Coordinates of C-alpha atoms in Angstrom, one line a residue:
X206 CA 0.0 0.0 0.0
X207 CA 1.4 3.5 -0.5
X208 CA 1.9 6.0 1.6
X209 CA -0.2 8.5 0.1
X210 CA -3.0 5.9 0.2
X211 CA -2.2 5.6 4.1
X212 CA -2.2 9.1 4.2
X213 CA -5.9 9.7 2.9
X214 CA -7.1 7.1 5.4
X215 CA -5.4 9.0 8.3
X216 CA -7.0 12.1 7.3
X217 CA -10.1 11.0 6.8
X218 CA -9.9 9.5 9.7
X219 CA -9.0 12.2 11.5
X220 CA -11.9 14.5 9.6
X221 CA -14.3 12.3 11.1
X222 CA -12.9 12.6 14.7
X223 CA -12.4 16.4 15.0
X224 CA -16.4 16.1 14.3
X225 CA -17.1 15.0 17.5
X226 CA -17.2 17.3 20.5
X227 CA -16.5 14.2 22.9
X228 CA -12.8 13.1 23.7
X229 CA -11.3 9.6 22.5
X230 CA -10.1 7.2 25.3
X231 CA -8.6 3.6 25.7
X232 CA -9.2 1.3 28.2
X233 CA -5.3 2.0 28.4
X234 CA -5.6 5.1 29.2
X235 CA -8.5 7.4 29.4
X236 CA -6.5 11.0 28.5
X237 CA -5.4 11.1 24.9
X238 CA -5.3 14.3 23.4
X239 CA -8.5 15.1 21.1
X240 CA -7.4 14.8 17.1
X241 CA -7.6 18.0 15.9
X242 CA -9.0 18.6 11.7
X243 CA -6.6 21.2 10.1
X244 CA -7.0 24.5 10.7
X245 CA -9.1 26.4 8.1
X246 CA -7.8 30.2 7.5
X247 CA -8.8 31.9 4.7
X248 CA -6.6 32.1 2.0
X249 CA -4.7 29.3 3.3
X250 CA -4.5 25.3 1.6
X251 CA -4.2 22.2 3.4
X252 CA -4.3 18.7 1.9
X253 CA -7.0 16.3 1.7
X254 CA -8.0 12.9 0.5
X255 CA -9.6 11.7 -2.9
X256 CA -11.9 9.0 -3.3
X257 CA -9.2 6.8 -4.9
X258 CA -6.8 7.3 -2.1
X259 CA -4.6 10.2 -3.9
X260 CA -3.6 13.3 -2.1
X261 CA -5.3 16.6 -3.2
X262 CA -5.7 20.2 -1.8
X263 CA -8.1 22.1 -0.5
X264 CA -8.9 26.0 0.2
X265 CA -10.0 27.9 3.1
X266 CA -12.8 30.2 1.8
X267 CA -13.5 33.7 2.9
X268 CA -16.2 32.1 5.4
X269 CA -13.7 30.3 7.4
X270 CA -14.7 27.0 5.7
X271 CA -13.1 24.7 3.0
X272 CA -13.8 24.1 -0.4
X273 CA -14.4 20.8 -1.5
X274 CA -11.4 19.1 -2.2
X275 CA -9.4 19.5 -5.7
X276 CA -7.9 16.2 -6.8
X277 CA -6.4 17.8 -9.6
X278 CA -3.8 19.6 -7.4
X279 CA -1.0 18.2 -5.6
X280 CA -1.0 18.0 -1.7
X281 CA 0.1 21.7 -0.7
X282 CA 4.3 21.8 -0.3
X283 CA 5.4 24.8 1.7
X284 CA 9.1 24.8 2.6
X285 CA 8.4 24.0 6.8
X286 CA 5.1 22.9 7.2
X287 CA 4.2 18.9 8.2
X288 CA 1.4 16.9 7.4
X289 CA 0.6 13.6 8.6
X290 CA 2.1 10.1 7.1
X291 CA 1.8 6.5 7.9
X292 CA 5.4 4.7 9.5
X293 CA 5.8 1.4 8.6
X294 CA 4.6 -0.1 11.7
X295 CA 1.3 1.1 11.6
X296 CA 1.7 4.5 13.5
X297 CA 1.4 8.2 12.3
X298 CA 4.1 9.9 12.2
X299 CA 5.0 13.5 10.4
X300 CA 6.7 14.5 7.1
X301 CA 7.8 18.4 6.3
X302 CA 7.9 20.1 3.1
X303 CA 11.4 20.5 2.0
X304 CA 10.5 23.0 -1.0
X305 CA 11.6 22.2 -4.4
X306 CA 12.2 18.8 -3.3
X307 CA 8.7 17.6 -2.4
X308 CA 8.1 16.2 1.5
X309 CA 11.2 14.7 3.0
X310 CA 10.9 11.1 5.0
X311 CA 8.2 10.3 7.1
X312 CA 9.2 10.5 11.2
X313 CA 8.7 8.2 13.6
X314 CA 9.2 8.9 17.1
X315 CA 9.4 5.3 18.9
X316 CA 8.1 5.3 22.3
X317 CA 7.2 2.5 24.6
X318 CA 3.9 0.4 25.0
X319 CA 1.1 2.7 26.1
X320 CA 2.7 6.0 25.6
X321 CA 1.0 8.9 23.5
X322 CA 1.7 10.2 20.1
X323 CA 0.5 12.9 18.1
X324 CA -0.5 12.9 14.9
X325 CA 1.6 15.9 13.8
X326 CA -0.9 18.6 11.7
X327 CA 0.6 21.7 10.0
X328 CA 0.0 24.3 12.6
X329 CA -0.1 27.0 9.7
X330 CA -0.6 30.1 12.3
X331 CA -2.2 33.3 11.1
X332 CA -1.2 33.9 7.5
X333 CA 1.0 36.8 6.7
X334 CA -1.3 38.5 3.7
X335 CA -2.1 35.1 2.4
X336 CA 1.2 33.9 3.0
X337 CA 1.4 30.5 4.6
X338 CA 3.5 30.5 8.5
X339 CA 6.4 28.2 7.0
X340 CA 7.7 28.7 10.7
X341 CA 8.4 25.2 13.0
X342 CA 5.7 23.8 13.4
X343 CA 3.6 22.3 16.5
X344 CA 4.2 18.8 16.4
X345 CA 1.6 17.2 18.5
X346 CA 1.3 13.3 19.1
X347 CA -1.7 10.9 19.7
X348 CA -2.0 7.5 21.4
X349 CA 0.0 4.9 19.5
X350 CA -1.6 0.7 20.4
X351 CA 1.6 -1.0 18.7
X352 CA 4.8 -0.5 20.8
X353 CA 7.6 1.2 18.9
X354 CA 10.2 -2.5 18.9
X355 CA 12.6 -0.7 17.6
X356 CA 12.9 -1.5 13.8
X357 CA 14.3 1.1 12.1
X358 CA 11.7 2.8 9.6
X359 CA 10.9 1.4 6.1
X360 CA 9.3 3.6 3.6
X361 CA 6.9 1.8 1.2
X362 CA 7.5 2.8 -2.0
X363 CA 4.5 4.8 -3.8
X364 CA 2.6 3.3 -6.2
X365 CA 2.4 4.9 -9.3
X366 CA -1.2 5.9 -10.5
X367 CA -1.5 6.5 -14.1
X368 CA -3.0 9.8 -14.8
X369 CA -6.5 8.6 -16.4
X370 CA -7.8 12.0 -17.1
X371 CA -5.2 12.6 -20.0
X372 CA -5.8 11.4 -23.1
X373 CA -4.0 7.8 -24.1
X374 CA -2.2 9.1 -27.6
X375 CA -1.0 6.5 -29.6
X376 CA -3.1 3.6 -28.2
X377 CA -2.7 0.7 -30.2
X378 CA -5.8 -1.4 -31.6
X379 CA -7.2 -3.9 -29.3
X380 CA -6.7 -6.2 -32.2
X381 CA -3.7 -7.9 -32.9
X382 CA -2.6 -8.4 -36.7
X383 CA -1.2 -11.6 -37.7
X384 CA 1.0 -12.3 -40.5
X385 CA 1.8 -14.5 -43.6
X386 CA 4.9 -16.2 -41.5
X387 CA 2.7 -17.0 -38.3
X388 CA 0.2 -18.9 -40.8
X389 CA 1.3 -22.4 -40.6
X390 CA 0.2 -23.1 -43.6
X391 CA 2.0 -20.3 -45.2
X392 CA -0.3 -19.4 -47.8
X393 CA -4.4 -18.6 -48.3
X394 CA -6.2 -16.2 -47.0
X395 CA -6.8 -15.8 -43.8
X396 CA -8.8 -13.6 -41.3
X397 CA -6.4 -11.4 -40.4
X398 CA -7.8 -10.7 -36.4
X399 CA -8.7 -7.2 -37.1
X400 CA -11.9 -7.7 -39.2
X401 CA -9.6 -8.1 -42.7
X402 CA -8.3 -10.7 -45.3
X403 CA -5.1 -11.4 -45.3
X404 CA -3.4 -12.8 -48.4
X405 CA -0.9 -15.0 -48.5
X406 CA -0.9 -16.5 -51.6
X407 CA -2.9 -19.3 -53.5
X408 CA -1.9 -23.1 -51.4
X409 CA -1.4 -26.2 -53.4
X410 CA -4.2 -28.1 -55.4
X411 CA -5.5 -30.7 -52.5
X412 CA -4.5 -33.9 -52.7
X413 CA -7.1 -37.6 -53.1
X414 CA -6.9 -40.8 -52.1
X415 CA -9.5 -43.2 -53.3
X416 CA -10.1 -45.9 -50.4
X417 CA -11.7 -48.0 -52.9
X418 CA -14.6 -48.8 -50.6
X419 CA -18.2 -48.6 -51.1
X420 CA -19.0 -47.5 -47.7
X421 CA -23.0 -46.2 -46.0
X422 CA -21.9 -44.0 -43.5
X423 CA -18.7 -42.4 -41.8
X424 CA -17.3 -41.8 -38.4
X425 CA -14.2 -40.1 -37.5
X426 CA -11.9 -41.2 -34.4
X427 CA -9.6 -39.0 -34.1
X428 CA -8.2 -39.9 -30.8
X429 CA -7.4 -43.0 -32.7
X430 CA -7.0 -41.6 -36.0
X431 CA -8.5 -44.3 -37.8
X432 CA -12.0 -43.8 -39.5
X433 CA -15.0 -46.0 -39.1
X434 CA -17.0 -47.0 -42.2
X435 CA -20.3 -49.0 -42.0
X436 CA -20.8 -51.6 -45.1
X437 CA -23.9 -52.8 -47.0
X438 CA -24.4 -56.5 -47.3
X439 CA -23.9 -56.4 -51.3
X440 CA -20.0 -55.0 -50.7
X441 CA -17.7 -58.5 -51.1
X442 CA -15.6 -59.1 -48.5
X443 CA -17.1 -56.8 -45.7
X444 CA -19.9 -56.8 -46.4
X445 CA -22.1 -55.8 -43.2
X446 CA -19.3 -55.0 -41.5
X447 CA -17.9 -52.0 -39.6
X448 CA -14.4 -51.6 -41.0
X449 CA -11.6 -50.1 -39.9
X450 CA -9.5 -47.3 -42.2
X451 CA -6.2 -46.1 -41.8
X452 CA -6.3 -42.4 -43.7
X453 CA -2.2 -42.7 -43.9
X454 CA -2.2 -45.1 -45.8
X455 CA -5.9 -45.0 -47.0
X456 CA -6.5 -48.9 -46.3
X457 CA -8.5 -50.9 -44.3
X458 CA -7.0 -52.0 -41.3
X459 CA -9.6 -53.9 -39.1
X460 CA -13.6 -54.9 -39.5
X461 CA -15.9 -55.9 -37.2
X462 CA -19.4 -57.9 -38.3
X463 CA -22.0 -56.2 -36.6
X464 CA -25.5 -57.7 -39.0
X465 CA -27.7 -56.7 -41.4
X466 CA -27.4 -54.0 -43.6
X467 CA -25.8 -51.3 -41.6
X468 CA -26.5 -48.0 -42.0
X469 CA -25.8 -44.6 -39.9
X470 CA -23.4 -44.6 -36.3
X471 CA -22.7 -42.8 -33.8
X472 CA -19.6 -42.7 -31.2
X473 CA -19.9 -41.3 -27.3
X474 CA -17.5 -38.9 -26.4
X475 CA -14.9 -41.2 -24.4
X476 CA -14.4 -43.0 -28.0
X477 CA -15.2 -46.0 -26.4
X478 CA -18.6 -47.0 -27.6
X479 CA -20.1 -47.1 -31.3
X480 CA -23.8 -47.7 -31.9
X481 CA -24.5 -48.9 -35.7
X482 CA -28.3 -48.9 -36.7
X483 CA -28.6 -52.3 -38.4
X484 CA -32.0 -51.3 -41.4
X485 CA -32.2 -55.4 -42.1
X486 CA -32.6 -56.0 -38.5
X487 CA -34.6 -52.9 -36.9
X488 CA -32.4 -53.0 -35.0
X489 CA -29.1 -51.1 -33.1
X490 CA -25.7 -53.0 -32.3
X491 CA -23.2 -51.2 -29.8
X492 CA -19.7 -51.6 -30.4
X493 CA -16.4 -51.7 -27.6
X494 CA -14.0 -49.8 -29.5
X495 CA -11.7 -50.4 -26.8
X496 CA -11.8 -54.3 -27.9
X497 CA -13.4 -53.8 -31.9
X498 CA -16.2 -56.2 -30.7
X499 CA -19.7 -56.2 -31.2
X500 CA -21.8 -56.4 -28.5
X501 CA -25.3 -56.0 -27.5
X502 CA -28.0 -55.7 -30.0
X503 CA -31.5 -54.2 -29.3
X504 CA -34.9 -53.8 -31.4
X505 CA -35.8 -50.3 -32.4
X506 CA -39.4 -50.9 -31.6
X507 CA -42.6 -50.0 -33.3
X508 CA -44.8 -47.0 -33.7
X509 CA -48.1 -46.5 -32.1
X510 CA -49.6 -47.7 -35.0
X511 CA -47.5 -51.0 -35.1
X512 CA -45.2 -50.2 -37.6
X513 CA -41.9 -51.3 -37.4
X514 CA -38.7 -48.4 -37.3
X515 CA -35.0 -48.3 -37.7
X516 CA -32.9 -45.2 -36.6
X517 CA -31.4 -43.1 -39.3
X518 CA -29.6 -40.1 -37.1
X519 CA -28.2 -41.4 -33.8
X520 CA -26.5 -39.3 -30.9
X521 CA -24.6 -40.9 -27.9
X522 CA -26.3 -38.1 -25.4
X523 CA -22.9 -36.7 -23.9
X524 CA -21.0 -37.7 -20.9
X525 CA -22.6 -41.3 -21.4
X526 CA -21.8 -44.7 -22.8
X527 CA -24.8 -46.3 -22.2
X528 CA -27.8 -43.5 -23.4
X529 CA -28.1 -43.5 -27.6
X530 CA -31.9 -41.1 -29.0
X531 CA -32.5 -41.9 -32.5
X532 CA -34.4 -40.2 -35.2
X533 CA -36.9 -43.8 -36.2
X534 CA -38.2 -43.9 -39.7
X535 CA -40.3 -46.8 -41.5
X536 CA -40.2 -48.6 -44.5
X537 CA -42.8 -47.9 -47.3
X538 CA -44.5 -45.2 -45.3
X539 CA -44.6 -41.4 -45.9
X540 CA -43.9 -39.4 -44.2
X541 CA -41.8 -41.9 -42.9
X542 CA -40.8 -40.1 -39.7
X543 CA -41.3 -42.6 -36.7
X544 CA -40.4 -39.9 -33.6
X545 CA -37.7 -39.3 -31.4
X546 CA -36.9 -42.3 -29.1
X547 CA -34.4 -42.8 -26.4
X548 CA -32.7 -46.1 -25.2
X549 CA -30.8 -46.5 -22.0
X550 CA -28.6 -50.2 -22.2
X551 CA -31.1 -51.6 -25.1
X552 CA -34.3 -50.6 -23.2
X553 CA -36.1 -47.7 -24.6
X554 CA -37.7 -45.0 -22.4
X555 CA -41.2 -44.5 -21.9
X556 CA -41.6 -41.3 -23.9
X557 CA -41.6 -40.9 -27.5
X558 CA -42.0 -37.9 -29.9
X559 CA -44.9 -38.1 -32.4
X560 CA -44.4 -39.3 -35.4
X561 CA -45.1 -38.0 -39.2
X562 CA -43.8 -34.3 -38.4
X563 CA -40.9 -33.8 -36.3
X564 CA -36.9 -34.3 -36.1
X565 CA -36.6 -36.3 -38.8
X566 CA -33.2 -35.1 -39.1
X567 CA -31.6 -35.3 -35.6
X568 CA -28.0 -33.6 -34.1
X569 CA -26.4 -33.9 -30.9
X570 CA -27.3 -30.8 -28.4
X571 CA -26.3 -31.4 -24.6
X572 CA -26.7 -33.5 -22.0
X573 CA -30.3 -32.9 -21.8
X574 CA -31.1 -31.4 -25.2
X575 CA -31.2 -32.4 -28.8
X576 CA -32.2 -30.6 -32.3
X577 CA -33.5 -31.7 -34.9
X578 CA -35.2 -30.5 -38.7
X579 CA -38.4 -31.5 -40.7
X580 CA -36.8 -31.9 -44.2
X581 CA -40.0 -34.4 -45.4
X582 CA -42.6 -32.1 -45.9
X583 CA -42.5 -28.3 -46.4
X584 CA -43.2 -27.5 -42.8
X585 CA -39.3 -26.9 -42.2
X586 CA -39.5 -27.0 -38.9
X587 CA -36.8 -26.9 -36.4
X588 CA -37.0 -28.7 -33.2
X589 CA -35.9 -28.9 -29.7
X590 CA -35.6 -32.0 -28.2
X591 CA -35.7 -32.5 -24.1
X592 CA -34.5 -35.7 -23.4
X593 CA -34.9 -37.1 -19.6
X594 CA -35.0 -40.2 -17.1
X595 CA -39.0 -40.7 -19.1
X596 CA -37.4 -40.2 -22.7
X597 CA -38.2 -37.9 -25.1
X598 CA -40.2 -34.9 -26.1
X599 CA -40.6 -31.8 -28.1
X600 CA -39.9 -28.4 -26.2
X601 CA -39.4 -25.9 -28.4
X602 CA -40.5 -25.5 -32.1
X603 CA -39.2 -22.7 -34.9
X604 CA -39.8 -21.8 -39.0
X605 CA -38.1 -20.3 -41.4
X606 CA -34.8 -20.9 -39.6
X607 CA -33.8 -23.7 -42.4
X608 CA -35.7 -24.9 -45.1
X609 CA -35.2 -27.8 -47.9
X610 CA -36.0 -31.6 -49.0
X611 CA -32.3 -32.3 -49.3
X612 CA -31.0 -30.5 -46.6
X613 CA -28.6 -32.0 -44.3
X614 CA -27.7 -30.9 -40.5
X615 CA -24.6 -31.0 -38.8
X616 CA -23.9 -29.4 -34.9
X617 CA -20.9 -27.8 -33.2
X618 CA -20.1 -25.8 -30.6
X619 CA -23.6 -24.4 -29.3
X620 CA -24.7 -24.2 -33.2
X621 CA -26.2 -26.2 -35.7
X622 CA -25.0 -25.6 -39.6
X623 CA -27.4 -26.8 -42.3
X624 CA -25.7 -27.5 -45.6
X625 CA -28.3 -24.7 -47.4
X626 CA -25.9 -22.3 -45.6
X627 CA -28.0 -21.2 -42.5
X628 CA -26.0 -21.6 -38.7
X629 CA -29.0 -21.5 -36.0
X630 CA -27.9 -20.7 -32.5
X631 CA -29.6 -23.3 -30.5
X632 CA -29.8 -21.1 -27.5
X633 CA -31.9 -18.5 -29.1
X634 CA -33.2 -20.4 -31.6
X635 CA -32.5 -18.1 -34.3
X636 CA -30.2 -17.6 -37.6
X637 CA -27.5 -17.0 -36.2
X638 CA -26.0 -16.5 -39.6
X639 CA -25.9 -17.3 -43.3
X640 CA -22.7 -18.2 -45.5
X641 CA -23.6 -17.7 -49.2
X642 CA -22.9 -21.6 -50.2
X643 CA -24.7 -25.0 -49.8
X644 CA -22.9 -28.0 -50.1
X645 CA -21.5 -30.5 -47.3
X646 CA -20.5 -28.5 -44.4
X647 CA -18.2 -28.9 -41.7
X648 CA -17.4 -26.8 -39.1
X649 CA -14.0 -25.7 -37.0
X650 CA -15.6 -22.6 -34.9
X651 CA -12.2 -23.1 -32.2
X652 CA -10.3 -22.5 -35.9
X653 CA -12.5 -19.9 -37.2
X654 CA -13.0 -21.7 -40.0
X655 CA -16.2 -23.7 -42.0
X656 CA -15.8 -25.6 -44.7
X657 CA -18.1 -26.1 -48.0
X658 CA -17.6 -29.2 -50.7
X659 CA -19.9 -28.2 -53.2
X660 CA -20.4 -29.5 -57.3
X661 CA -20.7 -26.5 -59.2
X662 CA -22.9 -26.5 -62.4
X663 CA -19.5 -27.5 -64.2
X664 CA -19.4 -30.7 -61.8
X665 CA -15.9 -30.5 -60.7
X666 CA -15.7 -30.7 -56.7
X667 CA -14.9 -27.5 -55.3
X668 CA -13.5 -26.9 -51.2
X669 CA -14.1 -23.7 -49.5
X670 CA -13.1 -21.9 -46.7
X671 CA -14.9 -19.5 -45.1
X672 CA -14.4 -17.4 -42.3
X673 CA -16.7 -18.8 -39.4
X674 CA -17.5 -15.5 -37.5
X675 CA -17.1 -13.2 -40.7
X676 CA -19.2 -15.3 -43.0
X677 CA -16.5 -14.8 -45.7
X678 CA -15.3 -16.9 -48.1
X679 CA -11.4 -16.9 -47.8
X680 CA -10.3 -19.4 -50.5
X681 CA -11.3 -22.4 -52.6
X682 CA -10.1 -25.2 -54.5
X683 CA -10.7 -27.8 -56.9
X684 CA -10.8 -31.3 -55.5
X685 CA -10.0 -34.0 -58.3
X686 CA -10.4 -37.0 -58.3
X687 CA -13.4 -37.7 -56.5
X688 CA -16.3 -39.1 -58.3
X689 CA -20.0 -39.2 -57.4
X690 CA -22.5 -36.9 -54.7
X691 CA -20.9 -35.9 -52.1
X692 CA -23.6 -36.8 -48.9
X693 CA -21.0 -36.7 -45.8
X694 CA -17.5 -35.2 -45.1
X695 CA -15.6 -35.4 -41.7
X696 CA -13.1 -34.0 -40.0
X697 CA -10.5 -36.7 -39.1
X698 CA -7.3 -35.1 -38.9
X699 CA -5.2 -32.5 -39.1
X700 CA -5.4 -30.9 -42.9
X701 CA -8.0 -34.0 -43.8
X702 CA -11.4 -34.7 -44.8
X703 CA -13.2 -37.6 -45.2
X704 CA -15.6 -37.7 -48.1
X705 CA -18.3 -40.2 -49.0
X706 CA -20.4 -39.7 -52.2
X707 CA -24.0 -41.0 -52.5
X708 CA -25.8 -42.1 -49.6
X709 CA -28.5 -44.4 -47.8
X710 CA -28.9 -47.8 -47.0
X711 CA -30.0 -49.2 -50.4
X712 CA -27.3 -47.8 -52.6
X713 CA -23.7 -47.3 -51.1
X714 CA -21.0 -44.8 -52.2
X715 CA -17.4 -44.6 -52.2
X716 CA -15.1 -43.0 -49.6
X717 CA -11.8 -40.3 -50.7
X718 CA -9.4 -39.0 -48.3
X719 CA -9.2 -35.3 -49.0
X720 CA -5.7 -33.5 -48.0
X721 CA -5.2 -29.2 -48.5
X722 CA -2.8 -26.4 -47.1
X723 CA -6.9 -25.0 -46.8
X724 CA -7.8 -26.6 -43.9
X725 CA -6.3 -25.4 -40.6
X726 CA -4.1 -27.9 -38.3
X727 CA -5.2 -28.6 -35.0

């Protein structure tokens, strides 16, 4: 603390006693001196305390009172006079005005346990035609508690306030500007952390692999770095079979037979367990990961009218293992939305969503929410999903947030993109944006970045990179190579996507491996 701040708690302190017409005692001793406030002559200054602890002055007035006090000045300095300070122990003590030089150290008289002190006040006498009595003066001492040990005194340095009331000239921007060199990919363009593009040049044409496997659906684990590809039954080999792929060396690695026409999946958070909706089976198979074994396997159920589902979009709810919700849907019935159920070890809750209009497109939300989007009639609507111990149920409902037949969902970060373009904030339930593309979409809001693969009218696959928060496209690139729809992409490793073209249990598609200096490292 420094001594000026001391100083202003003395002095007020001091204000507030020389208030009072009664006289201060101890229990140690019941004659101490009354504290006397400063002496107010006209003409004359004597210092005072701010509100933020700073020293300032203040004038006697021509009624024998004082202004309020200026924290603009300085304490007054008159070659002679004292004013209070704080010693290091605790005590007051006195400090005079050497001139020029400012206010010499503070004194401390040390006196034994129980002996009085006075605080030592400028005794500024009767001013000579407004000139302040710089004669010696009156030092009078107060009752001190702590007993003078001795120590010799240490003077705590002043901290040094800066002076907000002058202007700051030259601030520099609150953003900070990055440059070409810090861009680890050493070329694009980038957001530049001020609200601008920065250039750095166009980045190589991105680089395909062809797996060379007709796959149904993708999932990325990237703690592992391996990818997870379900298989129809009419693939040779692996056929209805979870297989493993390598995206080094774009081959397959491991597979796992899980049943009958396997379709979409979905992985917990731990990367330990996979759940695979089996179509052929109505059915869902879970999947230890940490062993690449299939385990239990569980009917999808039927809706109220008796008609048998499967699940089309899963989500393991997070922070579980055990809790999967899936979208249903049934065979050979339109609408063929079968509701929103949820199923703790195999066993499915109580409570289901209704079916024909709903979330028949479902994403992952939190622990006790999900979202999903009508995209089977042109109601568009776009759904919250409370899930709890009694299953599930529609809470909140909005339109015109996303709208299409073909449209596609995909969640991150407190947001869910659709591949039309429109980013809903789930909290609000509102646009929170619109990027000026529609394609497969996949986000990297802790990177600032989305990406768009898109077939142009000229059919060549295009990459894009936008700015997330900006809504800017930054760069794109043709992709090569690949062949077919594109109806998934994922994000499995640093610089990579994972492409599948065409989709859906009945037909199958094939799976490329998609490298570019575009996509930002983790």
């Amino acid at each position: 603390m420094s001594r000026l701040t001391v100083l202003a708690a003395l002095l007020s302190s001091f204000t507030a006693l020389a208030c009072s017409s009664s006289t201060t005692h101890t229990e140690a001793d019941a004659s101490v001196d009354v504290v006397q406030a400063p002496r107010c002559i006209p003409g004359a200054a004597a210092a005072c305390a701010c509100p933020n602890g700073s020293m300032g002055a203040q004038t006697c007035n021509a009624t024998g009172a004082f202004e309020p006090c200026n924290c603009e000045r300085a304490a007054p300095c008159v070659r002679g006079m004292s004013v209070a300070c704080a010693c290091s122990d605790g005590r007051s003590g006195a400090q005079s005005c050497l001139g020029d030089e400012g206010f010499g150290p503070c004194a401390c008289v040390g006196l034994d346990a129980g002996s009085p002190i006075d605080v030592p006040l400028p005794d500024v006498g009767t001013p000579d035609v407004g000139t302040p009595d710089v004669g010696t003066p009156d030092v009078v001492t107060p009752d001190v508690v702590t007993p003078d040990v001795g120590t010799p005194d240490v003077v705590t340095p002043d901290v040094v306030t800066p002076d907000v009331g002058t202007p700051d000239v030259g601030t520099p921007d609150a953003c900070v500007r990055i440059t070409c060199p810090s861009v680890r990919a050493g070329c694009g363009r980038h957001n530049d952390g001020c609200g601008d593009v920065l250039d750095c040049g166009p980045c190589r044409v991105p680089s395909v692999q062809n797996v060379r496997l007709s796959a149904n659906f993708l999932v990325a684990d990237r703690a592992r770095n391996v990818i997870y590809a379900s298989v129809s039954a009419t693939v040779p080999m692996y056929g209805n079979r979870v297989v493993v792929i390598d995206p080094t060396s774009a081959t397959v690695v491991g597979s796992i037979f899980v049943g009958s026409e396997p379709g979409s999946m979905a992985m917990s958070d731990d990367g330990q367990a996979l759940y695979v909706s089996l179509v052929g089976a109505n059915a869902i198979r879970r999947i230890d990961l940490a062993t690449r074994t299939a385990t239990e396997q569980f009917p999808t159920g039927t809706t109220r009218f008796g008609d048998q589902t499967h699940a089309r979009d899963m989500v393991v709810m997070p922070g579980t293992r055990d809790v999967v919700a899936a979208s249903l849907h049934r065979a050979s019935v339109s609408p063929s939305f079968g509701g929103v159920a949820v199923y703790e070890r195999g066993v499915r809750r109580t409570m289901v969503t209704a079916d024909h209009t709903g979330a028949s497109l479902l994403v992952r939300g939190d622990a006790t929410r999900l979202y999903g989007f009508n995209n089977l009639h042109t109601g568009f609507g776009f759904y919250e999903i409370g899930v709890d111990a009694a299953g599930a149920r529609t809470t909140r409902e909005a339109r015109g947030l996303v709208a299409g037949f073909y449209t596609r969902l995909v969640a991150g970060d407190g947001l869910v993109y659709a591949t039309s373009g429109e980013v809903v904030d789930t909290a609000t339930m509102t646009v929170f944006g619109r990027y000026p593309a529609s394609g497969l979409v996949v986000p990297d809001r802790p990177r600032g970045r989305t990406y768009f693969l898109r077939t142009p009218s000229s059919g060549a696959l295009v990459l894009d990179a936008y700015d997330h928060d900006m809504f800017v496209l930054l760069d794109s690139a043709p992709v090569s190579g690949a062949a077919g729809t594109p109806v998934q992409a994922v994000r499995y490793a640093p610089g990579g996507l994972a492409l599948l073209t065409s989709s859906g249990s009945a037909s199958t598609g094939t799976i490329y491996l998609i490298q570019s200096d575009l996509i930002t490292s983790e």
